[in-house]
Amino acid sequence: DAAVTQKPRYLIKMKGQEAEMKCIPEKGHTAVFWYQQKQSKELKFLIYFQNQQPLDQIDMVKERFSAVCPSSSLCSLGIRTCEAEDSALYLCSSSPGDWGAEQYFGPGTRLTVL
Amino acid sequence: TQTVSQSDAHVTVFEGDSVELRCNYSYGGSIYLSWYIQHHGRGLQFLLKYYSGNPVVQGVNGFKAEFSKSDSSFHLRKASVHWSDSAVYFCAVSARDMGYKLTFGTGTSLLVDP
């Protein structure tokens, strides 16, 4: 079973609505990552937190997403205005924080935008 | 820019066969190479990684991978597959000067016929 928890597992939104998904990283891990996966392939990096601070993110996240880690035990990823192209599986992972350390993935939140 | 290519989108073998899943990368700096597995509807699980030293690395469940600098490759192999090995396999690169994120290949879907 995944040590990283993600909620909800499934999320359905209408175009234009806001969406929010949460991630509980593995205890003791200082690095948290979010990835977007479409069509069960093509994993795309979205944003990376180290000790709750965002250190790296792609332009799409800066423009349309909101991501925070208010504590070491909870992170969230939000989409301010959902678009059809946002339909995907959103995977959260955590790691001890060292470069090259294996990442532990949650089961993902599957977002469907209608 | 770091890139990872997995030339085979789908591989089908019979139970007990050996299998090789191919991965080629393009990057000139210090990198970690890793393999992850994704069973249907689930998050990714770490299989193995390589940074330096012995170019053959052993992973879980009988998987191993061999690094080749001359070929820019990191192919995954298993001597005798089981039906439960059916999944999507992702090769990934993490470059020190590109942050701690993983850059994934497009994945290879392995189907093991019983």
PDB file of C-alpha atoms in Angstrom:
ATOM      1  CA  ASP A   1       0.000   0.000   0.000  1.00  0.00           C
ATOM      2  CA  ALA A   2       1.142   3.531  -0.786  1.00  0.00           C
ATOM      3  CA  ALA A   3       2.765   5.364   2.097  1.00  0.00           C
ATOM      4  CA  VAL A   4       1.748   8.605   0.439  1.00  0.00           C
ATOM      5  CA  THR A   5      -1.946   9.387   0.714  1.00  0.00           C
ATOM      6  CA  GLN A   6      -3.929  11.384  -1.807  1.00  0.00           C
ATOM      7  CA  LYS A   7      -7.505  12.623  -1.550  1.00  0.00           C
ATOM      8  CA  PRO A   8      -9.906  12.539  -3.165  1.00  0.00           C
ATOM      9  CA  ARG A   9      -9.220   9.592  -5.451  1.00  0.00           C
ATOM     10  CA  TYR A  10     -11.700  10.877  -8.013  1.00  0.00           C
ATOM     11  CA  LEU A  11     -12.795  14.426  -8.742  1.00  0.00           C
ATOM     12  CA  ILE A  12     -15.306  15.627 -11.315  1.00  0.00           C
ATOM     13  CA  LYS A  13     -15.561  19.326 -12.165  1.00  0.00           C
ATOM     14  CA  MET A  14     -17.293  21.425 -14.749  1.00  0.00           C
ATOM     15  CA  LYS A  15     -15.246  23.662 -16.973  1.00  0.00           C
ATOM     16  CA  GLY A  16     -14.553  26.892 -15.152  1.00  0.00           C
ATOM     17  CA  GLN A  17     -14.870  25.447 -11.656  1.00  0.00           C
ATOM     18  CA  GLU A  18     -12.118  25.342  -9.069  1.00  0.00           C
ATOM     19  CA  ALA A  19     -10.535  22.048  -8.078  1.00  0.00           C
ATOM     20  CA  GLU A  20      -8.449  21.064  -5.082  1.00  0.00           C
ATOM     21  CA  MET A  21      -6.604  17.875  -4.265  1.00  0.00           C
ATOM     22  CA  LYS A  22      -4.559  16.954  -1.227  1.00  0.00           C
ATOM     23  CA  CYS A  23      -1.469  14.908  -0.494  1.00  0.00           C
ATOM     24  CA  ILE A  24      -0.114  13.571   2.774  1.00  0.00           C
ATOM     25  CA  PRO A  25       3.579  12.780   2.251  1.00  0.00           C
ATOM     26  CA  GLU A  26       5.386   9.961   3.989  1.00  0.00           C
ATOM     27  CA  LYS A  27       6.378  10.924   7.502  1.00  0.00           C
ATOM     28  CA  GLY A  28       9.850  12.409   7.671  1.00  0.00           C
ATOM     29  CA  HIS A  29      10.098  13.215   3.985  1.00  0.00           C
ATOM     30  CA  THR A  30      11.072  16.789   3.229  1.00  0.00           C
ATOM     31  CA  ALA A  31      10.568  16.828  -0.542  1.00  0.00           C
ATOM     32  CA  VAL A  32       7.173  16.742  -2.230  1.00  0.00           C
ATOM     33  CA  PHE A  33       6.519  16.573  -5.960  1.00  0.00           C
ATOM     34  CA  TRP A  34       3.403  16.815  -8.112  1.00  0.00           C
ATOM     35  CA  TYR A  35       3.165  15.220 -11.547  1.00  0.00           C
ATOM     36  CA  GLN A  36       0.405  15.179 -14.146  1.00  0.00           C
ATOM     37  CA  GLN A  37      -0.280  11.999 -16.119  1.00  0.00           C
ATOM     38  CA  LYS A  38      -2.480  11.898 -19.184  1.00  0.00           C
ATOM     39  CA  GLN A  39      -3.651   8.845 -21.127  1.00  0.00           C
ATOM     40  CA  SER A  40      -1.939   6.563 -18.587  1.00  0.00           C
ATOM     41  CA  LYS A  41       1.436   7.613 -19.973  1.00  0.00           C
ATOM     42  CA  GLU A  42       3.369  10.863 -20.300  1.00  0.00           C
ATOM     43  CA  LEU A  43       4.190  11.948 -16.779  1.00  0.00           C
ATOM     44  CA  LYS A  44       4.777  15.681 -16.598  1.00  0.00           C
ATOM     45  CA  PHE A  45       6.489  17.388 -13.675  1.00  0.00           C
ATOM     46  CA  LEU A  46       4.439  20.225 -12.188  1.00  0.00           C
ATOM     47  CA  ILE A  47       6.011  21.509  -8.963  1.00  0.00           C
ATOM     48  CA  TYR A  48       8.550  20.561  -6.281  1.00  0.00           C
ATOM     49  CA  PHE A  49       8.619  21.570  -2.626  1.00  0.00           C
ATOM     50  CA  GLN A  50      11.539  21.229  -0.244  1.00  0.00           C
ATOM     51  CA  ASN A  51      10.774  21.808   3.440  1.00  0.00           C
ATOM     52  CA  GLN A  52       7.391  23.245   2.413  1.00  0.00           C
ATOM     53  CA  GLN A  53       8.935  25.852   0.088  1.00  0.00           C
ATOM     54  CA  PRO A  54       8.328  25.705  -3.681  1.00  0.00           C
ATOM     55  CA  LEU A  55      11.706  25.430  -5.385  1.00  0.00           C
ATOM     56  CA  ASP A  56      10.795  24.495  -8.942  1.00  0.00           C
ATOM     57  CA  GLN A  57       7.625  24.677 -11.028  1.00  0.00           C
ATOM     58  CA  ILE A  58       6.572  24.867 -14.623  1.00  0.00           C
ATOM     59  CA  ASP A  59       4.965  27.955 -16.151  1.00  0.00           C
ATOM     60  CA  MET A  60       1.513  26.356 -16.332  1.00  0.00           C
ATOM     61  CA  VAL A  61       1.485  25.972 -12.549  1.00  0.00           C
ATOM     62  CA  LYS A  62       2.460  29.597 -12.017  1.00  0.00           C
ATOM     63  CA  GLU A  63      -0.296  30.770 -14.317  1.00  0.00           C
ATOM     64  CA  ARG A  64      -3.292  28.587 -13.448  1.00  0.00           C
ATOM     65  CA  PHE A  65      -2.571  26.429 -10.448  1.00  0.00           C
ATOM     66  CA  SER A  66      -2.150  27.060  -6.747  1.00  0.00           C
ATOM     67  CA  ALA A  67       0.089  24.760  -4.743  1.00  0.00           C
ATOM     68  CA  VAL A  68       1.047  24.951  -1.092  1.00  0.00           C
ATOM     69  CA  CYS A  69       2.461  22.807   1.668  1.00  0.00           C
ATOM     70  CA  PRO A  70       1.177  24.490   4.847  1.00  0.00           C
ATOM     71  CA  SER A  71       2.762  21.797   6.973  1.00  0.00           C
ATOM     72  CA  SER A  72       5.178  18.938   6.581  1.00  0.00           C
ATOM     73  CA  SER A  73       2.251  16.547   6.702  1.00  0.00           C
ATOM     74  CA  LEU A  74      -0.075  18.135   4.166  1.00  0.00           C
ATOM     75  CA  CYS A  75       0.234  19.594   0.687  1.00  0.00           C
ATOM     76  CA  SER A  76      -2.437  20.659  -1.744  1.00  0.00           C
ATOM     77  CA  LEU A  77      -2.675  21.335  -5.453  1.00  0.00           C
ATOM     78  CA  GLY A  78      -5.443  23.495  -6.806  1.00  0.00           C
ATOM     79  CA  ILE A  79      -6.629  24.555 -10.214  1.00  0.00           C
ATOM     80  CA  ARG A  80      -8.212  27.981 -10.198  1.00  0.00           C
ATOM     81  CA  THR A  81     -10.309  27.537 -13.334  1.00  0.00           C
ATOM     82  CA  CYS A  82     -10.571  24.026 -14.710  1.00  0.00           C
ATOM     83  CA  GLU A  83     -10.227  23.406 -18.421  1.00  0.00           C
ATOM     84  CA  ALA A  84     -10.884  20.212 -20.359  1.00  0.00           C
ATOM     85  CA  GLU A  85      -7.151  19.759 -20.911  1.00  0.00           C
ATOM     86  CA  ASP A  86      -6.678  19.498 -17.139  1.00  0.00           C
ATOM     87  CA  SER A  87      -8.370  16.093 -17.127  1.00  0.00           C
ATOM     88  CA  ALA A  88      -5.621  13.783 -15.920  1.00  0.00           C
ATOM     89  CA  LEU A  89      -4.280  11.725 -13.044  1.00  0.00           C
ATOM     90  CA  TYR A  90      -2.421  13.941 -10.587  1.00  0.00           C
ATOM     91  CA  LEU A  91       0.303  12.095  -8.738  1.00  0.00           C
ATOM     92  CA  CYS A  92       1.982  13.285  -5.574  1.00  0.00           C
ATOM     93  CA  SER A  93       5.300  11.850  -4.446  1.00  0.00           C
ATOM     94  CA  SER A  94       7.620  12.445  -1.548  1.00  0.00           C
ATOM     95  CA  SER A  95      11.244  11.655  -0.825  1.00  0.00           C
ATOM     96  CA  PRO A  96      13.781  12.152   1.967  1.00  0.00           C
ATOM     97  CA  GLY A  97      15.029  15.218   0.105  1.00  0.00           C
ATOM     98  CA  ASP A  98      18.441  14.089  -1.078  1.00  0.00           C
ATOM     99  CA  TRP A  99      19.149  14.373  -4.788  1.00  0.00           C
ATOM    100  CA  GLY A 100      18.568  10.999  -6.409  1.00  0.00           C
ATOM    101  CA  ALA A 101      16.567   9.572  -3.517  1.00  0.00           C
ATOM    102  CA  GLU A 102      13.737   7.359  -4.659  1.00  0.00           C
ATOM    103  CA  GLN A 103      10.357   8.956  -4.738  1.00  0.00           C
ATOM    104  CA  TYR A 104       7.339   7.346  -3.088  1.00  0.00           C
ATOM    105  CA  PHE A 105       4.148   7.896  -5.017  1.00  0.00           C
ATOM    106  CA  GLY A 106       0.575   8.116  -3.904  1.00  0.00           C
ATOM    107  CA  PRO A 107      -2.274   6.466  -5.857  1.00  0.00           C
ATOM    108  CA  GLY A 108      -3.210   9.746  -7.495  1.00  0.00           C
ATOM    109  CA  THR A 109      -6.298  11.909  -7.875  1.00  0.00           C
ATOM    110  CA  ARG A 110      -8.110  11.393 -11.155  1.00  0.00           C
ATOM    111  CA  LEU A 111      -9.615  14.689 -12.286  1.00  0.00           C
ATOM    112  CA  THR A 112     -12.284  14.756 -14.970  1.00  0.00           C
ATOM    113  CA  VAL A 113     -13.328  18.142 -16.325  1.00  0.00           C
ATOM    114  CA  LEU A 114     -16.652  18.142 -18.165  1.00  0.00           C
TER     115      LEU A 114
ATOM    116  CA  THR B   1      17.631  19.731 -21.543  1.00  0.00           C
ATOM    117  CA  GLN B   2      17.458  16.154 -20.351  1.00  0.00           C
ATOM    118  CA  THR B   3      15.473  13.662 -22.394  1.00  0.00           C
ATOM    119  CA  VAL B   4      14.509  10.055 -21.929  1.00  0.00           C
ATOM    120  CA  SER B   5      13.245   7.818 -24.705  1.00  0.00           C
ATOM    121  CA  GLN B   6      11.628   4.426 -24.469  1.00  0.00           C
ATOM    122  CA  SER B   7      11.424   3.065 -27.976  1.00  0.00           C
ATOM    123  CA  ASP B   8       8.872   0.326 -27.327  1.00  0.00           C
ATOM    124  CA  ALA B   9       5.379   1.468 -26.393  1.00  0.00           C
ATOM    125  CA  HIS B  10       4.156  -2.115 -25.973  1.00  0.00           C
ATOM    126  CA  VAL B  11       5.904  -5.415 -25.305  1.00  0.00           C
ATOM    127  CA  THR B  12       4.126  -8.773 -25.089  1.00  0.00           C
ATOM    128  CA  VAL B  13       5.807 -11.939 -23.841  1.00  0.00           C
ATOM    129  CA  PHE B  14       4.759 -15.274 -22.382  1.00  0.00           C
ATOM    130  CA  GLU B  15       5.130 -16.158 -18.734  1.00  0.00           C
ATOM    131  CA  GLY B  16       8.587 -17.552 -18.109  1.00  0.00           C
ATOM    132  CA  ASP B  17      10.154 -15.633 -21.003  1.00  0.00           C
ATOM    133  CA  SER B  18      12.957 -13.154 -20.509  1.00  0.00           C
ATOM    134  CA  VAL B  19      12.310  -9.520 -21.314  1.00  0.00           C
ATOM    135  CA  GLU B  20      14.309  -6.372 -22.007  1.00  0.00           C
ATOM    136  CA  LEU B  21      12.738  -2.934 -21.792  1.00  0.00           C
ATOM    137  CA  ARG B  22      14.811  -0.297 -23.498  1.00  0.00           C
ATOM    138  CA  CYS B  23      15.687   3.170 -22.242  1.00  0.00           C
ATOM    139  CA  ASN B  24      17.987   5.758 -23.790  1.00  0.00           C
ATOM    140  CA  TYR B  25      18.787   9.127 -22.305  1.00  0.00           C
ATOM    141  CA  SER B  26      20.349  12.346 -23.470  1.00  0.00           C
ATOM    142  CA  TYR B  27      22.173  14.472 -20.941  1.00  0.00           C
ATOM    143  CA  GLY B  28      25.791  15.345 -20.373  1.00  0.00           C
ATOM    144  CA  GLY B  29      25.961  16.141 -16.684  1.00  0.00           C
ATOM    145  CA  SER B  30      25.598  14.199 -13.455  1.00  0.00           C
ATOM    146  CA  ILE B  31      22.428  12.158 -13.452  1.00  0.00           C
ATOM    147  CA  TYR B  32      20.564   9.475 -11.623  1.00  0.00           C
ATOM    148  CA  LEU B  33      18.789   6.923 -13.793  1.00  0.00           C
ATOM    149  CA  SER B  34      15.897   4.964 -12.379  1.00  0.00           C
ATOM    150  CA  TRP B  35      13.047   2.673 -13.284  1.00  0.00           C
ATOM    151  CA  TYR B  36       9.522   2.800 -11.882  1.00  0.00           C
ATOM    152  CA  ILE B  37       6.584   0.465 -12.377  1.00  0.00           C
ATOM    153  CA  GLN B  38       2.919   1.423 -12.531  1.00  0.00           C
ATOM    154  CA  HIS B  39       0.236  -1.198 -12.214  1.00  0.00           C
ATOM    155  CA  HIS B  40      -3.131  -0.305 -13.689  1.00  0.00           C
ATOM    156  CA  GLY B  41      -4.928   2.360 -11.716  1.00  0.00           C
ATOM    157  CA  ARG B  42      -2.160   2.822  -9.178  1.00  0.00           C
ATOM    158  CA  GLY B  43       0.739   5.115  -8.410  1.00  0.00           C
ATOM    159  CA  LEU B  44       4.324   4.449  -9.399  1.00  0.00           C
ATOM    160  CA  GLN B  45       6.636   2.168  -7.454  1.00  0.00           C
ATOM    161  CA  PHE B  46      10.408   2.397  -7.434  1.00  0.00           C
ATOM    162  CA  LEU B  47      12.311  -0.541  -8.959  1.00  0.00           C
ATOM    163  CA  LEU B  48      15.979   0.468  -9.015  1.00  0.00           C
ATOM    164  CA  LYS B  49      18.403   3.311  -9.689  1.00  0.00           C
ATOM    165  CA  TYR B  50      21.950   3.953 -10.873  1.00  0.00           C
ATOM    166  CA  TYR B  51      24.377   6.772 -10.278  1.00  0.00           C
ATOM    167  CA  SER B  52      27.875   5.325 -10.406  1.00  0.00           C
ATOM    168  CA  GLY B  53      29.864   2.168  -9.769  1.00  0.00           C
ATOM    169  CA  ASN B  54      28.857  -1.274 -10.987  1.00  0.00           C
ATOM    170  CA  PRO B  55      26.867  -0.664 -14.170  1.00  0.00           C
ATOM    171  CA  VAL B  56      24.547  -3.570 -13.390  1.00  0.00           C
ATOM    172  CA  VAL B  57      22.097  -2.770 -10.634  1.00  0.00           C
ATOM    173  CA  GLN B  58      19.745  -5.222  -9.007  1.00  0.00           C
ATOM    174  CA  GLY B  59      16.203  -4.234  -8.159  1.00  0.00           C
ATOM    175  CA  VAL B  60      13.165  -5.778  -6.588  1.00  0.00           C
ATOM    176  CA  ASN B  61      11.358  -8.866  -7.887  1.00  0.00           C
ATOM    177  CA  GLY B  62      14.274 -10.099  -9.988  1.00  0.00           C
ATOM    178  CA  PHE B  63      14.616  -6.997 -12.133  1.00  0.00           C
ATOM    179  CA  LYS B  64      18.013  -5.624 -13.022  1.00  0.00           C
ATOM    180  CA  ALA B  65      19.241  -2.844 -15.257  1.00  0.00           C
ATOM    181  CA  GLU B  66      22.509  -2.178 -17.012  1.00  0.00           C
ATOM    182  CA  PHE B  67      23.980   1.273 -17.564  1.00  0.00           C
ATOM    183  CA  SER B  68      26.016   1.965 -20.684  1.00  0.00           C
ATOM    184  CA  LYS B  69      27.652   5.358 -21.080  1.00  0.00           C
ATOM    185  CA  SER B  70      28.754   4.650 -24.638  1.00  0.00           C
ATOM    186  CA  ASP B  71      25.205   3.802 -25.714  1.00  0.00           C
ATOM    187  CA  SER B  72      23.515   6.314 -23.373  1.00  0.00           C
ATOM    188  CA  SER B  73      21.284   3.482 -22.270  1.00  0.00           C
ATOM    189  CA  PHE B  74      19.814   2.018 -19.114  1.00  0.00           C
ATOM    190  CA  HIS B  75      17.884  -1.070 -20.195  1.00  0.00           C
ATOM    191  CA  LEU B  76      15.763  -3.065 -17.762  1.00  0.00           C
ATOM    192  CA  ARG B  77      15.817  -6.843 -17.843  1.00  0.00           C
ATOM    193  CA  LYS B  78      14.191  -9.796 -16.171  1.00  0.00           C
ATOM    194  CA  ALA B  79      15.156 -13.409 -16.786  1.00  0.00           C
ATOM    195  CA  SER B  80      11.753 -15.015 -16.240  1.00  0.00           C
ATOM    196  CA  VAL B  81       8.612 -12.907 -16.108  1.00  0.00           C
ATOM    197  CA  HIS B  82       5.415 -13.643 -14.211  1.00  0.00           C
ATOM    198  CA  TRP B  83       1.910 -12.586 -15.191  1.00  0.00           C
ATOM    199  CA  SER B  84       1.947 -10.146 -12.263  1.00  0.00           C
ATOM    200  CA  ASP B  85       4.767  -8.243 -13.974  1.00  0.00           C
ATOM    201  CA  SER B  86       2.219  -6.908 -16.440  1.00  0.00           C
ATOM    202  CA  ALA B  87       2.324  -3.143 -15.941  1.00  0.00           C
ATOM    203  CA  VAL B  88       3.697   0.052 -17.416  1.00  0.00           C
ATOM    204  CA  TYR B  89       7.396   0.633 -16.855  1.00  0.00           C
ATOM    205  CA  PHE B  90       8.894   4.099 -16.781  1.00  0.00           C
ATOM    206  CA  CYS B  91      12.527   5.048 -17.134  1.00  0.00           C
ATOM    207  CA  ALA B  92      13.426   8.341 -15.456  1.00  0.00           C
ATOM    208  CA  VAL B  93      16.310  10.764 -15.185  1.00  0.00           C
ATOM    209  CA  SER B  94      17.148  13.210 -12.436  1.00  0.00           C
ATOM    210  CA  ALA B  95      19.884  15.744 -13.177  1.00  0.00           C
ATOM    211  CA  ARG B  96      21.661  17.570 -10.373  1.00  0.00           C
ATOM    212  CA  ASP B  97      21.623  20.909 -12.132  1.00  0.00           C
ATOM    213  CA  MET B  98      18.022  20.528 -13.292  1.00  0.00           C
ATOM    214  CA  GLY B  99      16.558  20.215  -9.825  1.00  0.00           C
ATOM    215  CA  TYR B 100      15.405  17.124  -8.037  1.00  0.00           C
ATOM    216  CA  LYS B 101      12.457  16.361 -10.297  1.00  0.00           C
ATOM    217  CA  LEU B 102      12.173  13.215 -12.377  1.00  0.00           C
ATOM    218  CA  THR B 103      11.951  13.448 -16.149  1.00  0.00           C
ATOM    219  CA  PHE B 104      10.164  10.361 -17.394  1.00  0.00           C
ATOM    220  CA  GLY B 105      10.165   8.470 -20.642  1.00  0.00           C
ATOM    221  CA  THR B 106       6.834   7.741 -22.297  1.00  0.00           C
ATOM    222  CA  GLY B 107       6.631   4.318 -20.703  1.00  0.00           C
ATOM    223  CA  THR B 108       6.554   0.745 -21.981  1.00  0.00           C
ATOM    224  CA  SER B 109       3.435  -1.314 -21.410  1.00  0.00           C
ATOM    225  CA  LEU B 110       4.445  -4.897 -20.650  1.00  0.00           C
ATOM    226  CA  LEU B 111       1.843  -7.618 -21.095  1.00  0.00           C
ATOM    227  CA  VAL B 112       2.716 -11.090 -19.861  1.00  0.00           C
ATOM    228  CA  ASP B 113       0.501 -13.802 -21.280  1.00  0.00           C
ATOM    229  CA  PRO B 114      -0.054 -16.631 -18.791  1.00  0.00           C
TER     230      PRO B 114
END
